[in-house]
Coordinates of C-alpha atoms and ligand atoms in Angstrom, one line a residue:
M119 CA 0.2 -0.1 -0.1
G120 CA 1.6 3.6 -1.0
L121 CA 1.7 6.4 1.8
D122 CA -1.2 8.1 -0.6
Q123 CA -3.2 5.2 -0.3
A124 CA -2.8 4.8 3.5
K125 CA -3.4 8.1 4.7
Q126 CA -6.6 8.3 2.4
T127 CA -7.1 5.2 4.1
D128 CA -6.8 6.9 7.9
E129 CA -9.1 9.4 6.4
L130 CA -11.8 7.4 6.1
I131 CA -11.7 5.5 8.6
R132 CA -11.0 9.3 10.5
A133 CA -14.6 9.9 8.8
A134 CA -16.5 6.4 9.4
K135 CA -16.2 7.2 13.2
C136 CA -17.3 10.2 12.9
L137 CA -20.9 9.5 11.5
R138 CA -20.7 6.7 14.0
E139 CA -21.1 9.4 16.2
G140 CA -23.7 11.9 14.6
G141 CA -21.2 13.9 13.6
L142 CA -21.5 16.0 9.7
V143 CA -19.4 14.9 6.8
A144 CA -19.1 15.5 2.8
F145 CA -18.0 13.3 0.6
P146 CA -17.6 13.0 -3.4
T147 CA -20.0 11.0 -4.8
E148 CA -19.5 10.5 -8.9
T149 CA -22.1 13.1 -8.6
V150 CA -22.3 15.8 -6.5
Y151 CA -20.7 16.7 -3.1
G152 CA -23.1 15.5 -0.8
L153 CA -23.3 16.4 3.2
G154 CA -23.6 13.2 5.4
A155 CA -25.0 11.8 9.0
D156 CA -26.4 9.2 10.3
A157 CA -29.8 8.3 8.7
T158 CA -31.0 6.2 12.2
S159 CA -29.6 9.5 14.3
E160 CA -33.2 12.3 14.4
K161 CA -29.8 14.5 15.8
A162 CA -27.5 13.9 13.3
V163 CA -29.9 14.3 11.0
A164 CA -30.9 17.6 12.1
A165 CA -27.8 18.7 11.9
I166 CA -27.4 18.4 8.0
F167 CA -31.3 21.0 7.8
E168 CA -28.9 23.1 10.6
A169 CA -26.1 23.2 8.8
K170 CA -27.4 23.6 4.8
G171 CA -30.2 26.1 6.0
R172 CA -32.9 23.4 3.7
P173 CA -36.6 23.8 4.6
S174 CA -37.0 20.7 7.3
D175 CA -39.9 19.5 5.2
N176 CA -37.8 18.6 2.0
P177 CA -36.9 15.0 3.4
L178 CA -33.4 13.8 1.8
I179 CA -32.0 10.3 -0.1
I180 CA -30.2 7.7 2.1
H181 CA -27.1 6.4 1.1
I182 CA -26.3 2.1 1.4
G183 CA -23.1 0.5 0.2
S184 CA -23.8 -2.9 -0.8
L185 CA -27.1 -4.5 -1.8
D186 CA -27.4 -6.4 0.7
Q187 CA -28.0 -3.5 3.4
L188 CA -31.0 -2.7 1.4
P189 CA -33.6 -4.5 3.0
L190 CA -32.9 -3.5 6.1
W191 CA -34.7 0.2 5.4
V192 CA -37.0 -1.1 3.0
A193 CA -40.3 -2.8 3.2
D194 CA -40.6 -3.9 -0.5
L195 CA -38.5 -3.6 -3.7
P196 CA -41.0 -3.4 -5.8
V197 CA -39.9 -5.8 -9.3
A198 CA -39.8 -2.6 -11.0
G199 CA -37.4 -1.3 -9.0
Q200 CA -35.8 -4.5 -9.2
K201 CA -34.4 -4.0 -13.2
L202 CA -33.8 -0.8 -11.7
V203 CA -31.4 -1.5 -9.4
S204 CA -30.0 -4.7 -10.9
R205 CA -29.2 -2.1 -14.1
F206 CA -28.5 1.0 -12.6
W207 CA -26.5 0.6 -8.9
P208 CA -23.9 1.3 -8.2
G209 CA -25.2 4.8 -10.0
P210 CA -26.8 8.2 -10.1
L211 CA -30.3 7.1 -9.9
T212 CA -32.1 7.1 -7.2
L213 CA -35.2 5.5 -5.9
V214 CA -38.7 5.9 -3.4
L215 CA -39.0 3.1 -1.3
P216 CA -41.3 2.4 1.5
H217 CA -39.7 1.9 4.1
R218 CA -39.5 -0.4 6.8
G219 CA -40.8 2.8 9.5
N220 CA -36.7 2.8 11.9
I221 CA -34.9 5.1 9.8
A222 CA -35.2 8.8 12.1
P223 CA -38.2 10.2 10.5
N224 CA -36.5 13.3 9.9
V225 CA -35.1 11.9 7.6
T226 CA -38.3 11.6 5.6
A227 CA -40.1 14.7 7.0
G228 CA -42.7 11.9 7.8
L229 CA -43.3 10.5 4.5
P230 CA -44.0 6.5 4.5
T231 CA -41.3 6.5 1.5
V232 CA -37.6 6.7 1.9
A233 CA -34.9 7.7 -1.4
V234 CA -32.7 5.5 -1.0
R235 CA -29.1 5.0 -3.5
M236 CA -26.3 3.2 -3.4
P237 CA -23.4 6.0 -5.7
S238 CA -20.4 3.9 -7.1
H239 CA -18.0 7.4 -6.5
P240 CA -15.1 3.9 -4.2
V241 CA -14.7 7.2 -1.8
A242 CA -18.4 7.2 -0.8
L243 CA -18.3 3.1 -0.7
A244 CA -15.8 2.5 1.2
L245 CA -16.8 5.8 3.7
I246 CA -20.6 4.4 4.0
Q247 CA -18.6 0.4 4.5
L248 CA -17.5 1.7 7.3
A249 CA -19.3 3.9 8.7
E250 CA -21.9 0.0 9.0
V251 CA -24.7 2.8 9.3
P252 CA -27.0 4.1 6.5
V253 CA -25.7 7.8 5.3
A254 CA -28.6 10.6 5.0
A255 CA -26.3 13.3 2.4
P256 CA -28.1 15.9 0.6
S257 CA -26.3 17.7 -1.9
A258 CA -23.2 19.5 0.4
N259 CA -24.7 24.1 -0.6
R260 CA -26.4 26.3 1.5
S261 CA -29.4 25.5 0.5
G262 CA -30.4 27.5 -2.0
R263 CA -27.0 27.3 -3.6
P264 CA -25.6 25.4 -7.3
S265 CA -24.8 22.0 -5.5
P266 CA -20.6 20.7 -4.9
T267 CA -18.4 19.2 -7.9
E268 CA -15.5 20.4 -6.5
A269 CA -14.3 20.2 -2.7
S270 CA -13.7 24.3 -2.9
H271 CA -17.6 24.9 -3.1
V272 CA -18.6 22.0 -0.3
W273 CA -15.7 25.0 1.5
N274 CA -16.9 28.5 0.3
D275 CA -20.4 27.0 1.4
L276 CA -19.7 24.8 4.6
A277 CA -16.7 25.7 6.1
G278 CA -16.7 25.7 10.1
R279 CA -20.7 24.0 9.9
I280 CA -19.2 21.3 9.4
D281 CA -17.4 18.5 11.2
L282 CA -14.8 16.2 8.2
L283 CA -14.7 16.9 4.4
L284 CA -13.2 14.4 2.2
D285 CA -11.8 15.2 -1.1
G286 CA -12.1 13.6 -4.4
G287 CA -11.6 15.5 -6.8
A288 CA -13.8 16.5 -9.5
A289 CA -17.5 15.2 -9.5
G290 CA -18.4 13.3 -12.5
V291 CA -21.2 13.8 -13.2
G292 CA -22.2 17.4 -12.5
V293 CA -26.0 16.5 -11.8
E294 CA -27.2 15.4 -9.2
S295 CA -28.3 11.4 -9.2
T296 CA -32.1 10.8 -11.2
V297 CA -35.0 10.4 -8.9
V298 CA -37.6 7.5 -9.3
D299 CA -40.6 6.9 -7.6
V300 CA -41.5 3.0 -7.7
T301 CA -43.8 2.4 -5.2
G302 CA -47.0 2.7 -7.4
K303 CA -47.8 1.1 -10.8
T304 CA -45.9 2.3 -13.4
P305 CA -42.4 4.8 -12.5
V306 CA -42.7 8.1 -11.7
L307 CA -39.9 10.4 -12.8
L308 CA -39.2 13.0 -9.5
R309 CA -36.1 14.1 -10.8
P310 CA -34.0 13.5 -14.2
G311 CA -30.4 13.7 -13.4
G312 CA -27.8 11.6 -14.0
V313 CA -29.3 8.6 -15.5
S314 CA -31.1 9.9 -18.7
V315 CA -34.8 9.0 -18.8
E316 CA -33.7 7.5 -23.0
E317 CA -31.7 5.4 -20.3
L318 CA -34.0 4.4 -18.0
E319 CA -36.4 3.8 -20.9
Q320 CA -35.0 0.4 -21.4
V321 CA -35.4 -0.8 -18.9
A322 CA -38.7 0.4 -17.7
E323 CA -41.7 -0.5 -20.7
T324 CA -43.0 3.0 -19.1
I325 CA -42.3 6.0 -17.5
V326 CA -44.3 8.9 -16.0
I327 CA -42.6 12.3 -16.2
G328 CA -43.7 13.4 -12.2
S329 CA -46.1 16.5 -13.1
S330 CA -45.6 20.3 -12.8
E331 CA -49.4 19.9 -12.1
Q332 CA -48.5 18.2 -9.1
Y333 CA -46.8 21.2 -8.8
E334 CA -49.5 23.9 -9.3
Q335 CA -52.2 22.3 -7.2
G336 CA -49.5 22.4 -3.9
V337 CA -49.5 18.4 -3.3
P338 CA -45.7 18.1 -5.3
R339 CA -44.4 14.0 -5.1
S340 CA -41.4 14.7 -4.5
P341 CA -41.2 18.2 -1.6
G342 CA -37.6 19.7 -3.1
M343 CA -39.8 20.1 -6.7
K344 CA -41.2 23.3 -4.9
Y345 CA -38.0 25.1 -3.6
R346 CA -36.5 27.1 -5.7
H347 CA -32.6 25.7 -6.8
Y348 CA -29.2 25.4 -7.5
A349 CA -29.7 29.4 -7.8
P350 CA -27.1 31.8 -8.2
R351 CA -27.0 35.0 -6.9
G352 CA -27.5 36.9 -10.1
E353 CA -30.6 36.7 -12.3
V354 CA -30.9 34.0 -14.8
W355 CA -32.7 34.5 -18.0
L356 CA -32.7 31.3 -20.3
L357 CA -32.8 32.2 -24.3
Q358 CA -33.9 29.6 -26.7
G359 CA -34.8 30.2 -30.5
K360 CA -32.4 29.2 -33.2
E361 CA -28.8 29.3 -32.3
E362 CA -28.2 32.4 -34.4
N363 CA -31.4 34.2 -33.5
V364 CA -30.5 33.4 -29.8
H365 CA -26.4 34.8 -30.1
V366 CA -27.8 38.1 -31.7
C367 CA -30.7 38.7 -29.4
M368 CA -27.9 38.1 -26.2
Q369 CA -24.9 40.7 -27.0
K370 CA -27.7 43.0 -27.7
M371 CA -29.4 42.0 -24.5
A372 CA -25.7 41.7 -22.6
R373 CA -25.1 45.2 -24.4
D374 CA -28.9 47.0 -23.4
A375 CA -28.1 45.9 -20.0
Q376 CA -24.6 46.6 -19.0
G377 CA -26.0 50.5 -20.0
E378 CA -28.1 50.4 -17.3
G379 CA -25.3 49.8 -14.9
H380 CA -25.6 46.0 -15.0
R381 CA -22.5 44.4 -14.7
V382 CA -23.4 40.7 -17.1
G383 CA -22.6 37.5 -17.5
I384 CA -23.0 35.1 -20.8
L385 CA -22.9 31.4 -20.2
T386 CA -22.5 29.8 -23.2
T387 CA -19.9 26.8 -23.8
E388 CA -16.7 26.5 -25.6
E389 CA -17.8 26.6 -29.5
H390 CA -19.0 30.1 -28.9
K391 CA -17.3 31.3 -26.7
D392 CA -15.8 33.9 -28.4
K393 CA -18.9 35.1 -29.9
F394 CA -19.7 37.7 -26.9
D395 CA -18.3 40.2 -25.1
A396 CA -20.1 40.9 -21.3
D397 CA -18.2 41.5 -18.4
V398 CA -18.1 37.0 -17.1
I399 CA -18.4 34.7 -20.2
V400 CA -17.8 31.4 -18.5
A401 CA -17.9 28.2 -21.3
C402 CA -20.3 25.3 -20.1
G403 CA -18.1 22.1 -21.7
R404 CA -18.8 21.6 -25.1
R405 CA -21.8 21.1 -26.6
S406 CA -20.9 18.4 -29.5
D407 CA -20.0 16.6 -25.5
P408 CA -23.1 16.8 -23.0
A409 CA -21.8 15.2 -20.5
S410 CA -19.3 17.6 -20.4
V411 CA -22.0 20.5 -20.2
A412 CA -23.6 18.4 -16.9
R413 CA -20.1 18.2 -14.8
E414 CA -19.3 22.1 -16.0
L415 CA -22.9 23.0 -14.6
Y416 CA -22.6 24.1 -11.2
R417 CA -19.1 25.1 -11.3
A418 CA -19.8 27.8 -14.1
L419 CA -22.8 29.3 -12.2
R420 CA -20.5 29.7 -9.2
V421 CA -18.4 31.8 -10.7
F422 CA -20.9 34.2 -11.7
D423 CA -21.5 34.2 -8.0
E424 CA -17.4 35.3 -7.6
K425 CA -17.3 37.9 -10.6
Q426 CA -20.8 40.2 -9.4
A427 CA -22.2 39.4 -12.1
D428 CA -25.8 40.6 -11.7
L429 CA -27.8 38.9 -14.7
I430 CA -26.8 35.9 -16.3
L431 CA -27.9 35.6 -20.3
A432 CA -28.2 31.3 -20.6
E433 CA -28.2 29.1 -24.3
T434 CA -30.3 26.5 -23.4
F435 CA -29.7 22.1 -24.7
P436 CA -32.7 20.3 -26.8
E437 CA -34.3 18.0 -24.6
Q438 CA -32.6 15.1 -24.6
G439 CA -30.5 13.0 -22.5
I440 CA -28.1 14.0 -20.2
F441 CA -29.4 17.7 -21.5
Y442 CA -33.0 16.9 -20.1
S443 CA -31.4 17.1 -16.8
V444 CA -29.1 20.2 -17.5
M445 CA -32.3 21.9 -18.9
N446 CA -33.9 21.1 -15.1
R447 CA -31.5 22.0 -13.3
L448 CA -31.4 26.3 -16.0
R449 CA -34.7 26.0 -16.0
K450 CA -35.0 25.6 -12.1
A451 CA -32.0 28.5 -11.9
A452 CA -33.6 31.1 -13.8
D453 CA -37.2 30.8 -11.9
G454 CA -38.9 30.3 -15.3
R455 CA -37.3 33.2 -16.6
V456 CA -37.3 32.4 -20.8
I457 CA -36.9 34.6 -23.4
Q458 CA -38.4 33.1 -26.8
V459 CA -36.3 34.2 -29.8
Ligands
TXA715 O1 -26.8 13.2 -7.1 C1 -27.8 12.8 -5.8 O2 -28.5 13.0 -5.5 C2 -26.9 13.8 -5.1 C3 -26.1 13.3 -3.9 C4 -25.6 13.4 -2.6 O3 -26.9 11.8 -3.8 N1 -28.1 14.1 -2.6 C5 -29.3 14.8 -3.5 O4 -29.8 15.6 -2.0 O5 -29.5 15.1 -4.1 P1 -31.2 16.3 -2.4 O6 -31.6 16.4 -0.6 O7 -30.4 16.9 -2.5 O8 -31.8 15.4 -3.2 C6 -33.1 14.7 -2.3 C7 -34.3 14.8 -3.4 C8 -35.1 16.4 -3.4 O9 -35.9 16.5 -4.1 C9 -36.0 15.1 -2.0 O10 -37.5 15.9 -2.6 C10 -36.4 14.5 -2.8 O11 -34.8 13.8 -3.4 N2 -37.0 12.8 -2.5 C11 -36.1 12.3 -0.9 N3 -37.2 12.3 0.1 C12 -37.8 11.8 -0.6 C13 -39.3 10.8 -1.1 N4 -39.5 10.1 0.8 N5 -40.2 10.6 -1.6 C14 -40.4 11.7 -2.3 N6 -39.2 12.7 -3.2 C15 -37.8 11.8 -1.7
MG716 MG1 -29.9 19.4 -3.1

């Protein structure tokens, strides 16, 4: 064993002990960094909500380190769930399942179901296995901020509020896990994420897209859907339409807004970044490589905060594959502000 590995193991053992003793440990996953606590301890879980400033009616995902832990916390795994588990675990898919009533009630915000996932990141898996407790973990950001995809993002948001931070480099996927409710007849997509709808459909013949009507009626299936999320501090506007129109319109809006004294940011891609003139221009991956756009998205949104852009104009993407999840996050960041050009 090399020195680095030994150090890592030492750190992991310390982190696992910290979790068992009720502490808060931020750790890398393949999607985004998580803020973990022992899911069987109401007190430890309460500390997550406190550190994040998160509303207590928004339930958390529990993370398990091996498949045999699932029946300890979950009362039933329906056939659709079994298929999804065997195809996508470990990985960026979260399933909503009926629980056994033995995890802390504040994990599920009093719901009869619990969201569970088995991450594929080696540090996350090792930590959960060593801790020997299910780990409740939301994204490790202050509530309302973009999710953290690098250890430094966690540090910027939560320094002084957590006990430990494990640095595993940049997260690979960059958007959170896909959340699917499999408690009913047909699986319901509650949050698009790292596993695309097209991939899900290869396994589950039909899948219902959790609709915004549920939200409008005030009873969102996934409580997290009703909160404004992933937002940088500046106001975000999405521009949709023919590529050429988008670019012309964006540049004109940027000029006008600068004329009115705004500090204007532009969210674009490597292919187009040289077309613009504004205060802050951020290339978010390559359009020709959708995974790179997902991977860079939250980092890009954070740059606008650092550089204090108060108006952000963003390019949009076709609603397919991982771009569908990217657009979901962008719409939330924009709080519904979309301009058709
Ligand atoms: O990729 C991820 O999922 C990351 C990493 C850290 O694992 N975690 C994450 O957690 O994104 P969080 O807390 O930011 O998002 C959890 C989502 C929320 O939208 C919440 O409303 C939903 O899962 N959720 C949790 N429990 C639920 C339940 N019992 N029924 C329906 N939705 C639930
Ligand atoms: Mg989150």
